[in-house]
């Protein structure tokens, strides 16, 4: 009888898109994905992050990074949520998390710290190396996961890339028809953090139209 390889359920993954890979880079999008058990769907979510004044004044913006993820400064400012709000929502979403898996190593750690600092918070669980998780699996499972992810190009958007890590594990353990659902349907705080209504913008301190206009740069956005 085939047995599902042991994985440390529930599984959480995180991904960031950032302004730059340089030390002054800051997060402009965060994505989470969650897989509770082999017989459950994968849930995922993301939101753009409105850069703080400190980030834009003292951080680094890379046109090369923008060419990869396609997010302009203007888009992040117009549609992003305040970092403190996003950090609080992510923290609430991770209340049952023991390890938050990622594949960005020190980059993800840097951007997580930057996201949580304005709220005076820290990630509620440690970051774990997704590739190290793969190394705990048997060779066949690991090879299937790696082959699938190599054949599935990353979209370089936070939600899709966080989801990708869990879907690769699903293919590794030979669960190939895995539905993906909205994580905000399970965690109401994420709905608030990803609000798009005009009322939410006014109440939650999104970038003002005046600020957006005055700070619109030549980044193409």
CSV table of C-alpha atoms in Angstrom, one decimal:
chain,number,residue,atom,x,y,z
A,1,UNK,CA,0.0,0.0,0.0
A,2,UNK,CA,1.3,3.4,-0.9
A,3,UNK,CA,1.7,5.8,1.9
A,4,UNK,CA,1.7,9.6,1.7
A,5,UNK,CA,5.2,10.9,2.6
A,6,UNK,CA,5.4,12.6,6.0
A,7,UNK,CA,5.2,16.4,5.8
A,8,UNK,CA,5.0,18.8,8.7
A,9,UNK,CA,1.3,19.6,8.3
A,10,UNK,CA,-0.1,22.2,8.2
A,11,UNK,CA,2.1,23.8,5.6
A,12,UNK,CA,2.4,27.6,5.2
A,13,UNK,CA,4.5,29.4,2.5
A,14,UNK,CA,5.3,33.0,2.0
A,15,UNK,CA,6.6,35.0,-1.0
A,16,UNK,CA,7.5,38.6,-1.5
A,17,UNK,CA,8.0,40.8,-4.5
A,18,UNK,CA,10.3,43.7,-3.8
A,19,UNK,CA,11.5,47.0,-5.0
A,20,UNK,CA,15.1,45.7,-5.4
A,21,UNK,CA,17.4,42.9,-4.4
A,22,UNK,CA,19.9,45.4,-3.0
A,23,UNK,CA,20.1,45.9,0.8
A,24,UNK,CA,17.8,48.9,0.6
A,25,UNK,CA,15.0,47.0,-1.2
A,26,UNK,CA,11.6,46.9,0.5
A,27,UNK,CA,8.5,44.7,0.0
A,28,UNK,CA,5.8,45.8,-2.4
A,29,UNK,CA,3.7,42.6,-2.4
A,30,UNK,CA,3.3,39.7,-0.1
A,31,UNK,CA,1.7,36.3,-0.7
A,32,UNK,CA,0.7,33.5,1.6
A,33,UNK,CA,-0.3,29.9,0.8
A,34,UNK,CA,-1.7,27.3,3.2
A,35,UNK,CA,-2.2,23.5,2.9
A,36,UNK,CA,-3.8,21.9,6.0
A,37,UNK,CA,-3.6,18.2,5.1
A,38,UNK,CA,-3.2,15.9,2.0
A,39,UNK,CA,-7.0,15.7,1.5
A,40,UNK,CA,-7.6,19.5,1.7
A,41,UNK,CA,-7.3,22.2,-0.9
A,42,UNK,CA,-4.5,24.7,-1.1
A,43,UNK,CA,-5.5,28.3,0.0
A,44,UNK,CA,-3.6,31.4,-1.1
A,45,UNK,CA,-3.8,35.2,-0.9
A,46,UNK,CA,-1.7,38.3,-1.6
A,47,UNK,CA,-1.8,42.0,-1.4
A,48,UNK,CA,0.2,44.9,-2.6
A,49,UNK,CA,2.0,46.9,0.1
A,50,UNK,CA,2.0,50.7,0.1
A,51,UNK,CA,5.6,51.9,0.6
A,52,UNK,CA,6.2,54.1,3.7
A,53,UNK,CA,7.9,57.5,3.3
A,54,UNK,CA,11.0,56.0,4.9
A,55,UNK,CA,11.2,53.2,2.3
A,56,UNK,CA,10.8,55.6,-0.7
A,57,UNK,CA,13.2,58.2,0.7
A,58,UNK,CA,15.9,55.9,1.9
A,59,UNK,CA,15.3,52.6,0.2
A,60,UNK,CA,16.3,51.3,-3.3
A,61,UNK,CA,14.1,51.1,-6.3
A,62,UNK,CA,15.4,48.9,-9.2
A,63,UNK,CA,14.0,49.1,-12.7
A,64,UNK,CA,15.5,45.6,-13.2
A,65,UNK,CA,13.3,44.2,-10.4
A,66,UNK,CA,10.3,46.0,-11.8
A,67,UNK,CA,10.9,44.4,-15.2
A,68,UNK,CA,10.6,41.0,-13.4
A,69,UNK,CA,7.5,41.4,-11.4
A,70,UNK,CA,5.8,44.2,-13.4
A,71,UNK,CA,4.7,46.3,-10.3
A,72,UNK,CA,5.4,50.0,-10.5
A,73,UNK,CA,5.8,52.4,-7.6
A,74,UNK,CA,2.7,54.2,-8.6
A,75,UNK,CA,0.7,50.9,-8.6
A,76,UNK,CA,2.0,50.0,-5.1
A,77,UNK,CA,1.1,53.4,-3.8
A,78,UNK,CA,-2.3,53.5,-5.4
A,79,UNK,CA,-3.4,50.0,-4.5
A,80,UNK,CA,-1.2,48.8,-1.7
A,81,UNK,CA,-2.3,48.5,1.9
A,82,UNK,CA,-0.4,50.1,4.8
A,83,UNK,CA,2.5,47.9,6.0
A,84,UNK,CA,1.2,47.9,9.6
A,85,UNK,CA,-2.2,46.7,8.5
A,86,UNK,CA,-0.7,44.0,6.3
A,87,UNK,CA,1.7,42.8,9.0
A,88,UNK,CA,-1.2,42.5,11.6
A,89,UNK,CA,-3.3,40.5,9.1
A,90,UNK,CA,-0.4,38.2,8.2
A,91,UNK,CA,0.3,37.7,11.9
A,92,UNK,CA,-3.3,36.7,12.5
A,93,UNK,CA,-3.2,34.4,9.5
A,94,UNK,CA,-0.2,32.5,10.9
A,95,UNK,CA,-1.6,31.8,14.4
A,96,UNK,CA,-1.3,28.0,13.8
A,97,UNK,CA,2.0,28.2,11.9
A,98,UNK,CA,5.0,26.4,13.2
A,99,UNK,CA,7.4,27.0,10.3
A,100,UNK,CA,6.8,29.5,7.4
A,101,UNK,CA,8.4,28.0,4.4
A,102,UNK,CA,10.0,30.2,1.7
A,103,UNK,CA,12.6,29.8,-1.1
A,104,UNK,CA,14.1,33.3,-0.9
A,105,UNK,CA,16.5,32.8,2.0
A,106,UNK,CA,17.9,36.0,3.4
A,107,UNK,CA,15.9,38.1,0.9
A,108,UNK,CA,12.6,36.9,2.3
A,109,UNK,CA,13.9,37.4,5.9
A,110,UNK,CA,14.9,41.0,5.1
A,111,UNK,CA,11.6,41.8,3.5
A,112,UNK,CA,9.6,40.2,6.3
A,113,UNK,CA,11.5,42.3,8.9
A,114,UNK,CA,10.8,45.4,6.9
A,115,UNK,CA,7.1,44.6,6.6
A,116,UNK,CA,6.6,43.9,10.3
A,117,UNK,CA,8.8,46.8,11.7
A,118,UNK,CA,6.2,49.6,11.2
A,119,UNK,CA,3.7,47.7,13.2
A,120,UNK,CA,6.2,46.9,16.0
A,121,UNK,CA,5.6,43.2,15.3
A,122,UNK,CA,7.7,40.1,14.4
A,123,UNK,CA,6.8,37.1,12.4
A,124,UNK,CA,4.9,34.7,14.8
A,125,UNK,CA,6.8,31.7,13.4
A,126,UNK,CA,10.3,31.1,12.0
A,127,UNK,CA,11.1,31.1,8.3
A,128,UNK,CA,12.1,27.7,7.0
A,129,UNK,CA,14.1,26.9,3.8
A,130,UNK,CA,11.7,25.2,1.3
A,131,UNK,CA,14.7,23.4,-0.3
A,132,UNK,CA,15.7,22.0,3.1
A,133,UNK,CA,12.1,20.7,3.5
A,134,UNK,CA,12.5,18.9,0.2
A,135,UNK,CA,15.7,17.2,1.5
A,136,UNK,CA,13.7,15.5,4.2
A,137,UNK,CA,11.7,13.6,1.6
A,138,UNK,CA,12.6,10.4,-0.2
A,139,UNK,CA,14.4,10.7,-3.5
A,140,UNK,CA,11.5,9.9,-5.7
A,141,UNK,CA,9.2,12.4,-4.0
A,142,UNK,CA,11.8,15.1,-4.1
A,143,UNK,CA,12.6,14.4,-7.7
A,144,UNK,CA,9.0,14.7,-8.7
A,145,UNK,CA,8.5,18.0,-6.9
A,146,UNK,CA,11.7,19.5,-8.4
A,147,UNK,CA,10.8,18.3,-11.9
A,148,UNK,CA,7.4,19.8,-11.7
A,149,UNK,CA,8.6,23.2,-10.4
A,150,UNK,CA,11.4,23.3,-13.1
A,151,UNK,CA,8.7,22.7,-15.7
A,152,UNK,CA,6.4,25.4,-14.3
A,153,UNK,CA,7.9,28.9,-14.6
A,154,UNK,CA,7.4,31.2,-11.7
A,155,UNK,CA,5.0,34.1,-12.4
A,156,UNK,CA,7.0,36.4,-10.1
A,157,UNK,CA,3.9,37.5,-8.3
A,158,UNK,CA,3.6,36.8,-4.6
A,159,UNK,CA,0.4,34.8,-4.5
A,160,UNK,CA,1.3,32.6,-7.4
A,161,UNK,CA,4.8,31.9,-6.3
A,162,UNK,CA,3.8,31.1,-2.7
A,163,UNK,CA,1.2,28.7,-4.1
A,164,UNK,CA,3.8,27.2,-6.5
A,165,UNK,CA,5.8,25.8,-3.6
A,166,UNK,CA,2.9,23.9,-2.1
A,167,UNK,CA,1.7,22.7,-5.5
A,168,UNK,CA,5.2,21.3,-6.2
A,169,UNK,CA,5.0,19.3,-2.9
A,170,UNK,CA,1.5,18.1,-4.0
A,171,UNK,CA,3.0,16.8,-7.2
A,172,UNK,CA,5.9,15.3,-5.3
A,173,UNK,CA,3.5,13.2,-3.2
A,174,UNK,CA,1.4,12.5,-6.3
A,175,UNK,CA,-1.6,14.6,-5.6
A,176,UNK,CA,-1.9,16.2,-9.0
A,177,UNK,CA,-5.4,17.6,-9.1
A,178,UNK,CA,-5.2,20.0,-6.2
A,179,UNK,CA,-7.8,22.9,-6.1
A,180,UNK,CA,-6.7,26.3,-5.0
A,181,UNK,CA,-9.0,28.6,-3.1
A,182,UNK,CA,-8.9,32.0,-1.5
A,183,UNK,CA,-7.3,32.1,1.9
A,184,UNK,CA,-9.3,35.2,2.8
A,185,UNK,CA,-12.4,33.0,2.9
A,186,UNK,CA,-10.8,31.2,5.9
A,187,UNK,CA,-9.2,34.2,7.6
A,188,UNK,CA,-11.3,37.4,7.7
A,189,UNK,CA,-8.4,39.6,8.6
A,190,UNK,CA,-7.0,39.0,5.1
A,191,UNK,CA,-10.1,40.4,3.6
A,192,UNK,CA,-9.6,43.7,5.4
A,193,UNK,CA,-5.9,43.8,4.5
A,194,UNK,CA,-6.8,43.3,0.8
A,195,UNK,CA,-9.8,45.7,0.7
A,196,UNK,CA,-10.2,47.7,-2.5
A,197,UNK,CA,-13.2,49.9,-1.7
A,198,UNK,CA,-12.9,53.7,-1.6
A,199,UNK,CA,-14.2,53.6,2.0
A,200,UNK,CA,-11.6,51.2,3.0
A,201,UNK,CA,-8.9,53.4,1.4
A,202,UNK,CA,-10.1,56.4,3.4
A,203,UNK,CA,-10.4,54.5,6.7
A,204,UNK,CA,-7.2,52.5,6.5
A,205,UNK,CA,-4.7,55.2,5.5
A,206,UNK,CA,-3.8,54.2,2.0
A,207,UNK,CA,-1.7,56.5,-0.1
A,208,UNK,CA,-3.6,59.7,-0.8
A,209,UNK,CA,-4.2,60.9,-4.3
A,210,UNK,CA,-2.2,64.0,-3.6
A,211,UNK,CA,0.8,62.0,-2.4
A,212,UNK,CA,0.5,59.6,-5.3
A,213,UNK,CA,0.5,62.5,-7.8
A,214,UNK,CA,3.5,64.2,-6.1
A,215,UNK,CA,5.5,61.1,-5.8
A,216,UNK,CA,4.8,59.6,-9.2
A,217,UNK,CA,8.3,59.0,-10.7
A,218,UNK,CA,9.7,58.0,-14.0
A,219,UNK,CA,9.4,54.3,-13.2
A,220,UNK,CA,6.8,54.0,-15.9
A,221,UNK,CA,3.9,53.9,-13.5
